[in-house]
């Protein structure tokens, strides 16, 4: 990112009161997620153990 644009953004944000700022984090993880890709010895099937019940989501 251009350092000039970053500094302009910082100056604009400084003008906003702290009470009007909201921070949103879109990251999360599911504890029953299974990889869509894997590896195995050539000519053999690749298996994945996957839970078939809904579990909690951490975000």
XYZ file of N, CA and C in Angstrom:
177
model
N 0.849 -1.179 0.000
C 0.000 0.000 0.000
C 0.895 1.242 0.000
N 0.466 2.219 -0.689
C 1.218 3.478 -0.774
C 1.234 4.163 0.594
N 2.405 4.534 1.052
C 2.569 5.158 2.376
C 1.796 6.469 2.490
N 1.674 7.205 1.390
C 0.929 8.470 1.411
C -0.551 8.192 1.653
N -1.096 7.196 0.948
C -2.510 6.848 1.142
C -2.760 6.348 2.564
N -1.837 5.566 3.079
C -1.984 5.062 4.443
C -2.023 6.214 5.436
N -1.127 7.172 5.289
C -1.099 8.322 6.198
C -2.358 9.171 6.072
N -2.883 9.323 4.856
C -4.142 10.059 4.668
C -5.282 9.348 5.384
N -5.307 8.023 5.280
C -6.340 7.242 5.950
C -6.249 7.416 7.466
N -5.053 7.341 7.998
C -4.852 7.500 9.442
C -5.347 8.861 9.911
N -5.056 9.898 9.157
C -5.506 11.242 9.531
C -7.030 11.343 9.501
N -7.668 10.709 8.529
C -9.141 10.728 8.462
C -9.747 9.979 9.644
N -9.163 8.833 9.988
C -9.690 8.039 11.100
C -9.520 8.774 12.422
N -8.453 9.527 12.574
C -8.229 10.297 13.803
C -9.343 11.307 14.054
N -10.039 11.724 13.008
C -11.111 12.715 13.138
C -12.421 12.090 13.617
N -12.508 10.777 13.625
C -13.724 10.079 14.051
C -13.622 9.795 15.546
N -14.695 10.085 16.276
C -14.668 9.822 17.719
C -14.641 8.313 17.973
N -13.999 7.925 19.055
C -13.860 6.506 19.384
C -15.209 5.826 19.575
N -16.196 6.577 20.032
C -17.532 6.017 20.249
C -18.202 5.611 18.938
N -17.760 6.169 17.826
C -18.371 5.881 16.525
C -17.580 4.874 15.691
N -16.536 4.292 16.260
C -15.752 3.295 15.533
C -16.242 1.893 15.869
N -16.373 1.056 14.849
C -16.760 -0.341 15.023
C -15.739 -1.189 14.281
N -15.219 -2.205 14.948
C -14.240 -3.101 14.342
C -14.890 -4.460 14.126
N -14.820 -4.964 12.915
C -15.444 -6.238 12.566
C -14.363 -7.201 12.094
N -14.358 -8.375 12.681
C -13.412 -9.419 12.298
C -14.207 -10.538 11.645
N -13.910 -10.851 10.406
C -14.668 -11.862 9.678
C -14.034 -13.242 9.746
N -13.013 -13.412 10.567
C -12.383 -14.726 10.644
C -13.179 -15.627 11.576
N -13.103 -16.907 11.330
C -13.778 -17.890 12.163
C -13.292 -19.277 11.797
N -13.634 -20.246 12.628
C -13.214 -21.615 12.348
C -14.289 -22.575 12.827
N -14.517 -23.619 12.059
C -15.456 -24.661 12.449
C -14.652 -25.866 12.897
N -15.048 -26.460 14.029
C -14.259 -27.579 14.538
C -14.566 -28.898 13.846
N -15.505 -28.906 12.888
C -15.782 -30.139 12.148
C -15.350 -30.025 10.684
N -14.493 -29.065 10.382
C -14.040 -28.871 9.006
C -13.113 -30.011 8.587
N -13.213 -30.392 7.324
C -12.370 -31.446 6.773
C -11.685 -30.899 5.530
N -10.452 -31.262 5.325
C -9.729 -30.790 4.147
C -10.381 -31.328 2.880
N -10.404 -30.513 1.831
C -10.965 -30.949 0.554
C -9.932 -31.656 -0.303
N -8.662 -31.528 0.044
C -7.591 -32.153 -0.722
C -6.672 -32.900 0.227
N -6.009 -33.903 -0.283
C -5.084 -34.668 0.534
C -4.100 -35.407 -0.348
N -3.370 -36.343 0.243
C -2.412 -37.120 -0.534
C -2.451 -38.564 -0.068
N -2.039 -39.454 -0.939
C -1.920 -40.867 -0.603
C -0.898 -41.490 -1.546
N -0.522 -42.722 -1.265
C 0.410 -43.435 -2.135
C -0.248 -43.610 -3.499
N 0.518 -43.440 -4.556
C -0.005 -43.526 -5.915
C -0.772 -44.834 -6.092
N -1.983 -44.715 -6.632
C -2.831 -45.877 -6.878
C -3.728 -46.243 -5.712
N -3.632 -45.526 -4.583
C -4.504 -45.799 -3.441
C -5.412 -44.606 -3.183
N -6.510 -44.859 -2.523
C -7.499 -43.827 -2.234
C -7.069 -42.976 -1.042
N -7.406 -41.702 -1.091
C -7.139 -40.778 0.009
C -8.406 -40.674 0.857
N -8.301 -40.908 2.158
C -9.449 -40.875 3.054
C -9.367 -39.689 3.998
N -10.544 -39.249 4.448
C -10.635 -38.185 5.437
C -11.710 -38.566 6.440
N -11.377 -38.570 7.704
C -12.377 -38.797 8.744
C -13.107 -37.491 8.977
N -14.415 -37.508 8.824
C -15.204 -36.293 8.966
C -16.385 -36.558 9.886
N -16.596 -35.666 10.833
C -17.741 -35.774 11.731
C -19.009 -35.417 10.958
N -20.066 -36.181 11.159
C -21.319 -35.915 10.453
C -22.333 -35.202 11.327
N -21.881 -34.573 12.364
C -22.780 -33.801 13.218
C -22.305 -32.361 13.279
N -23.248 -31.461 13.471
C -22.889 -30.044 13.552
C -22.275 -29.767 14.917
N -21.143 -29.114 14.916
C -20.484 -28.750 16.171
C -20.400 -27.239 16.270
N -19.707 -26.766 17.268
C -19.660 -25.325 17.518
C -18.786 -24.590 16.508
N -19.035 -23.301 16.382
C -18.247 -22.431 15.513
C -17.612 -21.366 16.389
N -16.319 -21.178 16.213
C -15.591 -20.173 16.982
C -15.329 -18.987 16.078
N -15.733 -17.810 16.518
C -15.471 -16.608 15.718
C -15.221 -15.424 16.609
